[in-house]
mmCIF file of C-alpha atoms in Angstrom:
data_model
loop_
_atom_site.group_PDB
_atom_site.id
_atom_site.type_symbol
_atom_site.label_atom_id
_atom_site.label_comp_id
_atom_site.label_asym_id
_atom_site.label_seq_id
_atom_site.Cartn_x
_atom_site.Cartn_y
_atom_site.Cartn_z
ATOM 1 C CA UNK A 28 2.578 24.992 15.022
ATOM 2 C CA UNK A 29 3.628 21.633 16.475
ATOM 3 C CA UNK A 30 6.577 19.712 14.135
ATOM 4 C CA UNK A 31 6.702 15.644 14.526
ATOM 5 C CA UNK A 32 10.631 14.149 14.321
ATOM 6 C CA UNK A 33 10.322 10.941 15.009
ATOM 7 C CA UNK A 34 11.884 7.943 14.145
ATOM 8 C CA UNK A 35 8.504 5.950 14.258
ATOM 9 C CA UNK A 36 7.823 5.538 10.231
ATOM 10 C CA UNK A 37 4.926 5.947 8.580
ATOM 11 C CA UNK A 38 3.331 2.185 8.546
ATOM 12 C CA UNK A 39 1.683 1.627 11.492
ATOM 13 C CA UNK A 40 0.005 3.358 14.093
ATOM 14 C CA UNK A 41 2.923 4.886 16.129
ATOM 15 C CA UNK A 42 2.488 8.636 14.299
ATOM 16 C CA UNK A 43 -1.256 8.212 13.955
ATOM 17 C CA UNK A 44 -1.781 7.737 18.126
ATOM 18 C CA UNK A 45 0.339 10.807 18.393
ATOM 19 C CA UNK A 46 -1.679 13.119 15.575
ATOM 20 C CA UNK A 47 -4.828 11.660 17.420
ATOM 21 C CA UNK A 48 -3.044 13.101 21.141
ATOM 22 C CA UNK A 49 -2.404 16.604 19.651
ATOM 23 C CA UNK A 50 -5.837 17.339 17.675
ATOM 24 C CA UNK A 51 -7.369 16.328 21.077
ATOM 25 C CA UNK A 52 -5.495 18.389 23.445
ATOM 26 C CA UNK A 53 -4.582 21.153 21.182
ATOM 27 C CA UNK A 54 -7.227 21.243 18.568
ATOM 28 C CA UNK A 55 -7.093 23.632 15.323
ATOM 29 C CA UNK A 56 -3.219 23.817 15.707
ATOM 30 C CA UNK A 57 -1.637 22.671 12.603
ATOM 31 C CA UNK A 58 0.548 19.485 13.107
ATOM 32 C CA UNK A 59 4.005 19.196 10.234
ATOM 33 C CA UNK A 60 5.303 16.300 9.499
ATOM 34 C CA UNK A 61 9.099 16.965 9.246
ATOM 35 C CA UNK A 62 11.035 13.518 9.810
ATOM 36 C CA UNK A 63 9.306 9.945 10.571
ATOM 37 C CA UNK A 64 12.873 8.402 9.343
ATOM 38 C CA UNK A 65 14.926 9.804 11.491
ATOM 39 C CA UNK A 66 17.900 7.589 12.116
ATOM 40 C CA UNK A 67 15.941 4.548 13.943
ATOM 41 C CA UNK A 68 17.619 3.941 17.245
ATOM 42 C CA UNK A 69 19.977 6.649 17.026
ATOM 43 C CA UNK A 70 19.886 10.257 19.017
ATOM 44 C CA UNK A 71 23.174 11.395 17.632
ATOM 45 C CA UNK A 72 22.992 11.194 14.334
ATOM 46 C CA UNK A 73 19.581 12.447 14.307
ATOM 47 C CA UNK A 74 20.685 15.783 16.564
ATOM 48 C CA UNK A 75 22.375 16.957 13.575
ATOM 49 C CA UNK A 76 19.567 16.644 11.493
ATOM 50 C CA UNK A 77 17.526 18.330 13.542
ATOM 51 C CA UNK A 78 19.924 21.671 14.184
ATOM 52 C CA UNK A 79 20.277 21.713 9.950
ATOM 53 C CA UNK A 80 15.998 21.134 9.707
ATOM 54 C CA UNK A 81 14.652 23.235 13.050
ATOM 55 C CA UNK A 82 16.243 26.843 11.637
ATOM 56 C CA UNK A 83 13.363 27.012 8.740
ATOM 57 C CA UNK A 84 10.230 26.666 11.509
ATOM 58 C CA UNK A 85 9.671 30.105 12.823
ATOM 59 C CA UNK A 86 9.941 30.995 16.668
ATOM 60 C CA UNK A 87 6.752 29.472 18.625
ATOM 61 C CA UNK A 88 7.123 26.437 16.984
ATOM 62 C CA UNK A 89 6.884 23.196 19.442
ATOM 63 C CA UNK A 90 9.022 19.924 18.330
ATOM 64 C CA UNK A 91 7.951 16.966 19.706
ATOM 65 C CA UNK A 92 11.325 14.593 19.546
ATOM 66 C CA UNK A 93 11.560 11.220 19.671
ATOM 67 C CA UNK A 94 14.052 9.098 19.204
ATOM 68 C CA UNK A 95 14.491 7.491 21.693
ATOM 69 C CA UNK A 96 15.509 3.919 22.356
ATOM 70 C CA UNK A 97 15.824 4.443 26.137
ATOM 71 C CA UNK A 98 12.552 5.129 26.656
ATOM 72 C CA UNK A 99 10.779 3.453 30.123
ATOM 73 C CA UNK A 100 14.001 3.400 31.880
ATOM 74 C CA UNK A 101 15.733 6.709 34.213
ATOM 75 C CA UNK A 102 16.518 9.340 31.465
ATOM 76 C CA UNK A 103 14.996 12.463 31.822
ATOM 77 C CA UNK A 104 12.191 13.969 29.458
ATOM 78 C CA UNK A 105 13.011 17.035 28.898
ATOM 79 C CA UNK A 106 11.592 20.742 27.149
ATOM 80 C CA UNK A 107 14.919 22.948 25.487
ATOM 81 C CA UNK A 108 14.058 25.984 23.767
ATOM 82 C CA UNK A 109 16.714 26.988 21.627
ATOM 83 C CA UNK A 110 16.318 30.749 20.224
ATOM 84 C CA UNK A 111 12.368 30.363 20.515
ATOM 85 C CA UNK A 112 11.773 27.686 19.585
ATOM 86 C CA UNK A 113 10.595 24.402 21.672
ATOM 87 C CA UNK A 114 11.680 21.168 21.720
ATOM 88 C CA UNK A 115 9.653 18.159 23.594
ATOM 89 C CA UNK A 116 11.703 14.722 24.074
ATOM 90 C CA UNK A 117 14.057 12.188 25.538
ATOM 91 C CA UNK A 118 17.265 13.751 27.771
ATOM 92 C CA UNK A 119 19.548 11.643 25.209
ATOM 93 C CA UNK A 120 21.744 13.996 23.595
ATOM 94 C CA UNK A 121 19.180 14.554 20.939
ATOM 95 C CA UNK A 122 18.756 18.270 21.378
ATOM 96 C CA UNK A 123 22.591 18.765 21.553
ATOM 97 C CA UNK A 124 23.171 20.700 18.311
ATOM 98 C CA UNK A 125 20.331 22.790 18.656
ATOM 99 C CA UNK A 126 21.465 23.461 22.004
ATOM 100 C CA UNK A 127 24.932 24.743 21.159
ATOM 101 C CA UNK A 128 24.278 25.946 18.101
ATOM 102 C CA UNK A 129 21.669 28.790 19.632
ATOM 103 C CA UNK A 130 22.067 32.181 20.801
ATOM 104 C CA UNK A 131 19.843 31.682 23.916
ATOM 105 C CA UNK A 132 19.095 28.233 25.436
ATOM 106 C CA UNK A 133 16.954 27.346 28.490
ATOM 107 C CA UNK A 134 16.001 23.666 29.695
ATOM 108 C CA UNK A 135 13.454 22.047 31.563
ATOM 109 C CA UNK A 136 13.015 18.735 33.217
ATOM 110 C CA UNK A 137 9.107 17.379 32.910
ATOM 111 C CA UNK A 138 7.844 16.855 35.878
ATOM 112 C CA UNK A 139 4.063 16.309 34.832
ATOM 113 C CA UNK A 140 3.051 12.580 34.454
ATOM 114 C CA UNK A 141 -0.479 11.359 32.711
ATOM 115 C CA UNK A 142 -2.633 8.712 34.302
ATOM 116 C CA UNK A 143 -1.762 6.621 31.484
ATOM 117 C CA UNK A 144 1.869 6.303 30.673
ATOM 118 C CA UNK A 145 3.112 2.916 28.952
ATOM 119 C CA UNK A 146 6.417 2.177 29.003
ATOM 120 C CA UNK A 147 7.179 2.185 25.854
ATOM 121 C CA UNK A 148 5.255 4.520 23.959
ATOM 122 C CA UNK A 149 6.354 8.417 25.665
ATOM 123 C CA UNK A 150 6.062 9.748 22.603
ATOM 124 C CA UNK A 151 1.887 9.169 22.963
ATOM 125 C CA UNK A 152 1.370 9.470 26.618
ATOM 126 C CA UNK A 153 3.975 12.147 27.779
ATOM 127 C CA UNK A 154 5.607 13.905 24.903
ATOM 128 C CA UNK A 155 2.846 14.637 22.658
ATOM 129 C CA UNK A 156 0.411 16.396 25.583
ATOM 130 C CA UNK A 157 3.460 18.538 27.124
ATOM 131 C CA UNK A 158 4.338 19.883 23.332
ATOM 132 C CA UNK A 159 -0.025 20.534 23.230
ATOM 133 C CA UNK A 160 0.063 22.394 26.774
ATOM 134 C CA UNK A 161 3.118 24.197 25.842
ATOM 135 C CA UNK A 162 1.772 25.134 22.425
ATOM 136 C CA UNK A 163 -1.493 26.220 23.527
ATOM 137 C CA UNK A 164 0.238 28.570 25.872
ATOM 138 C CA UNK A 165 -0.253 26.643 29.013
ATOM 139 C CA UNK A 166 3.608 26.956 29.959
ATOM 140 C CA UNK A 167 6.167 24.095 30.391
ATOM 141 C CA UNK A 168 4.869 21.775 33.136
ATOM 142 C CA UNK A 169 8.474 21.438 34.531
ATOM 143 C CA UNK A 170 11.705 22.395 36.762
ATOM 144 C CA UNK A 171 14.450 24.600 35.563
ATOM 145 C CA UNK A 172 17.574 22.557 34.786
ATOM 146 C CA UNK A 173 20.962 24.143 33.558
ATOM 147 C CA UNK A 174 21.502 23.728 30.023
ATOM 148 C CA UNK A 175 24.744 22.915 30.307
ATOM 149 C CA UNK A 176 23.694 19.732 32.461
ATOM 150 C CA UNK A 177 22.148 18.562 29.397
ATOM 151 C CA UNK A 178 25.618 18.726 26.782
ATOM 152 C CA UNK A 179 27.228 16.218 25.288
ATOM 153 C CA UNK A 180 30.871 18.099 25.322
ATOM 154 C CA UNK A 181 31.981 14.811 23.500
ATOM 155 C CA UNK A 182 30.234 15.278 20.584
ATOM 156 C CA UNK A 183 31.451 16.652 17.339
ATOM 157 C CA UNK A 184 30.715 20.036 16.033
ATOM 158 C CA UNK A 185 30.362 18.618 12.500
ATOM 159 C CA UNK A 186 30.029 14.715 12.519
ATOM 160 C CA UNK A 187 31.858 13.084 9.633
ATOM 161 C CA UNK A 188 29.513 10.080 8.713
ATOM 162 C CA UNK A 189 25.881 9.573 6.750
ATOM 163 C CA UNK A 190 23.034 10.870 8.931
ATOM 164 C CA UNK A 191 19.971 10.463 6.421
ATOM 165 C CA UNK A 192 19.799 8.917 3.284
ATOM 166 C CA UNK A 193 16.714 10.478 1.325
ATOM 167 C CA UNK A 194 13.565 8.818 -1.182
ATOM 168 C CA UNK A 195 16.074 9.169 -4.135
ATOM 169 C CA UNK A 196 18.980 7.680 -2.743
ATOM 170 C CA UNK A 197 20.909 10.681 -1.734
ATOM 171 C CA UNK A 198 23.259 10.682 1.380
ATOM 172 C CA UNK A 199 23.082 13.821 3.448
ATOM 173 C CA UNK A 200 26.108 14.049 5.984
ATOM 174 C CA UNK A 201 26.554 15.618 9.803
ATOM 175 C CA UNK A 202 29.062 17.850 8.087
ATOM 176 C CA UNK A 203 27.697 21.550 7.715
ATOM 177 C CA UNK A 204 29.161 22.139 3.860
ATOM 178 C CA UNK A 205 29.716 25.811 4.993
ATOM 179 C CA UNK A 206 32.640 23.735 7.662
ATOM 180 C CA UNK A 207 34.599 22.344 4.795
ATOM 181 C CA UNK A 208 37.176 23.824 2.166
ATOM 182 C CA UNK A 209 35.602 24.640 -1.375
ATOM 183 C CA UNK A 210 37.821 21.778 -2.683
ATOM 184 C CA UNK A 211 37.374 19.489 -0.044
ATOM 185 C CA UNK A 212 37.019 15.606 -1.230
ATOM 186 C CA UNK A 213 35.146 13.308 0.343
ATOM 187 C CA UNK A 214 35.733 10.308 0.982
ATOM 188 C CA UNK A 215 32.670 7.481 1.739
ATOM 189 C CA UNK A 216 32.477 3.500 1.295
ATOM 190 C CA UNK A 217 36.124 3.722 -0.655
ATOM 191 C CA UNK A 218 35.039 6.582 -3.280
ATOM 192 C CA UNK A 219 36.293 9.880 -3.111
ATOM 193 C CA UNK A 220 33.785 12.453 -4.214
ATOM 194 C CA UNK A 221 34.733 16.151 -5.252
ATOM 195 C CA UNK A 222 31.996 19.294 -4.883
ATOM 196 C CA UNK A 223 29.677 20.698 -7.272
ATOM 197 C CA UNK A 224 26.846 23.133 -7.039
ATOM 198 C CA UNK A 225 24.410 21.166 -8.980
ATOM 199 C CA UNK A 226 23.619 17.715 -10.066
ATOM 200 C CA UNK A 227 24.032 18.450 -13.800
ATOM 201 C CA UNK A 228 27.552 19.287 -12.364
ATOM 202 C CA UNK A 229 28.805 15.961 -13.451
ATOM 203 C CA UNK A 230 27.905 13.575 -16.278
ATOM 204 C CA UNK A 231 25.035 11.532 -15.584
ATOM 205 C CA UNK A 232 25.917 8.607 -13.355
ATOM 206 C CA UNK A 233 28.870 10.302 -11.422
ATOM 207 C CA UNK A 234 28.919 11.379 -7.830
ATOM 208 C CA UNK A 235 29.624 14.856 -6.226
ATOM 209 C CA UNK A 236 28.856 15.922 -2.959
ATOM 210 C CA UNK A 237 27.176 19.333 -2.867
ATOM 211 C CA UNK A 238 25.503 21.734 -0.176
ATOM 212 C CA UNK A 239 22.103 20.578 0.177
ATOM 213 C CA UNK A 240 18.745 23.280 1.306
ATOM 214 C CA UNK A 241 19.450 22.773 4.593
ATOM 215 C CA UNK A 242 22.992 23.140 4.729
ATOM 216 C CA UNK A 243 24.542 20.137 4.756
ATOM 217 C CA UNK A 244 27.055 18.255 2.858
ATOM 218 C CA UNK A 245 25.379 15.987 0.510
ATOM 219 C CA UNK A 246 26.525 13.129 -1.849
ATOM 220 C CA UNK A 247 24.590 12.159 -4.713
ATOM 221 C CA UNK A 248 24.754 10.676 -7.606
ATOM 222 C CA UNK A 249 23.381 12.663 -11.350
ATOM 223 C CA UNK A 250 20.253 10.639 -12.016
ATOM 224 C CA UNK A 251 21.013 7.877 -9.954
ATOM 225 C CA UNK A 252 20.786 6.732 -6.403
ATOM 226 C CA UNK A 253 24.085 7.519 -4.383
ATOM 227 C CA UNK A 254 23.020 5.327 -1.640
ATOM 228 C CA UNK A 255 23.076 2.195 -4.345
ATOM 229 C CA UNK A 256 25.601 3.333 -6.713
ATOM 230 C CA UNK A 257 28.365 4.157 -4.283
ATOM 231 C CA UNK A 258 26.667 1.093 -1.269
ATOM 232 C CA UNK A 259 26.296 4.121 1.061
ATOM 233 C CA UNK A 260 23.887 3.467 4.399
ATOM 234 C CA UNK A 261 22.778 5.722 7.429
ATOM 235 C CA UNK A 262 25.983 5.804 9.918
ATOM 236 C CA UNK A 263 29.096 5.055 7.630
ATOM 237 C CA UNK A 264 32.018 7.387 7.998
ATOM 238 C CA UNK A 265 32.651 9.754 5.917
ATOM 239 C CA UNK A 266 36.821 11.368 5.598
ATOM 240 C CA UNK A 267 37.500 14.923 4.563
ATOM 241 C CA UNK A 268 40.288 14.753 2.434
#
């Protein structure tokens, strides 16, 4: 299967021009949705995302990544698998938590160009038909690079601020909740917010932060929206008290 994370949104035709690339050049495959609000402009936060969302697609499965607001200029395009799995995109930190988060990692530079390649749209012209090639078993159209030319040593193991605020209103953190004491507090946009297991943890209209599907720290709010309630947004820190 081939998995979209983008940061492209659904209006428009940005994820439509890139569903149109793959049923051409890799017909019959199934194509999953996974993120088209992934933090817009933003490769960090969304890497953390992506190591707490990738784990649930099996082996074989081929990401195409973008986010990626350098796109036209000298970074690299790059392939990573990551414990099977494949990952198509911008050489922008982006596949940094996958990376060392895996058991085995190998990276590729892209060296294979289309006739056609805009400057601004890689995701269309030069993402999208390297994650079809590579998922219809064509190979990676690339040179070896060392993984470890790709790290971002810099970068957090567990990144204490919002990554991904969801439809109802609930902000998911870079903080793995499996990281943190069991009575850790956090702290986010002045309220301090203790754990529970479950929403109907607290009366309705209180916050708790919680361990979400995926793994991560979460805060919500019992039948309300966390991100209006508590004036939460994508990229505020978050403190672990």
């Amino acid at each position: 299967m081939i998995v979209l994370f983008t940061d492209f949104g659904l209006n428009g035709p940005y994820i439509g021009q890139v569903k149109a690339v793959l049923a051409r050049e890799a017909p019959g495959l199934p194509v999953i949705d996974l993120f088209a609000d992934a933090p817009v402009f933003d490769p960090q936060l969304s890497a953390y995302l992506l190591a707490a969302y990738a784990g649930e697609f099996p082996a074989g499965s081929v990401f195409v990544c973008v986010v990626d607001p350098g796109v036209g200029t000298e970074r690299r395009p790059l392939v990573v698998e990551a414990d099977g799995r494949r990952f198509v995109g911008p050489d922008n930190g982006l596949f940094e938590l996958v990376r060392r988060r895996a058991e085995t990692v190998q990276a590729w530079t892209i060296d294979w160009r289309p006739a056609r390649l805009s400057a601004s749209f890689h995701g269309r012209d030069l993402f999208a038909p390297v994650a079809a090639q590579i998922a219809t078993g064509k190979g990676v159209p690339g040179s070896p690079v060392d993984p470890a030319a790709i790290a971002r040593p810099d970068w957090p193991d567990e990144l204490a601020r919002i990554v991904y605020v969801d439809v109802y209103g609930n902000a998911m953190t870079g903080l793995r909740a499996s990281a943190l004491p069991e009575d850790a507090v956090l702290r986010v946009g002045g309220t301090a917010v203790r754990r529970g297991r479950t929403f109907a943890d607290v009366p309705a209209g209180q916050a708790l932060w919680y361990e979400n599907s995926n793994g991560l720290a979460e805060i919500a709010v019992n039948r309300g929206r966390a991100d209006r309630d508590l004036t939460l947004a994508v990229g505020m820190p978050v403190d672990v008290l």
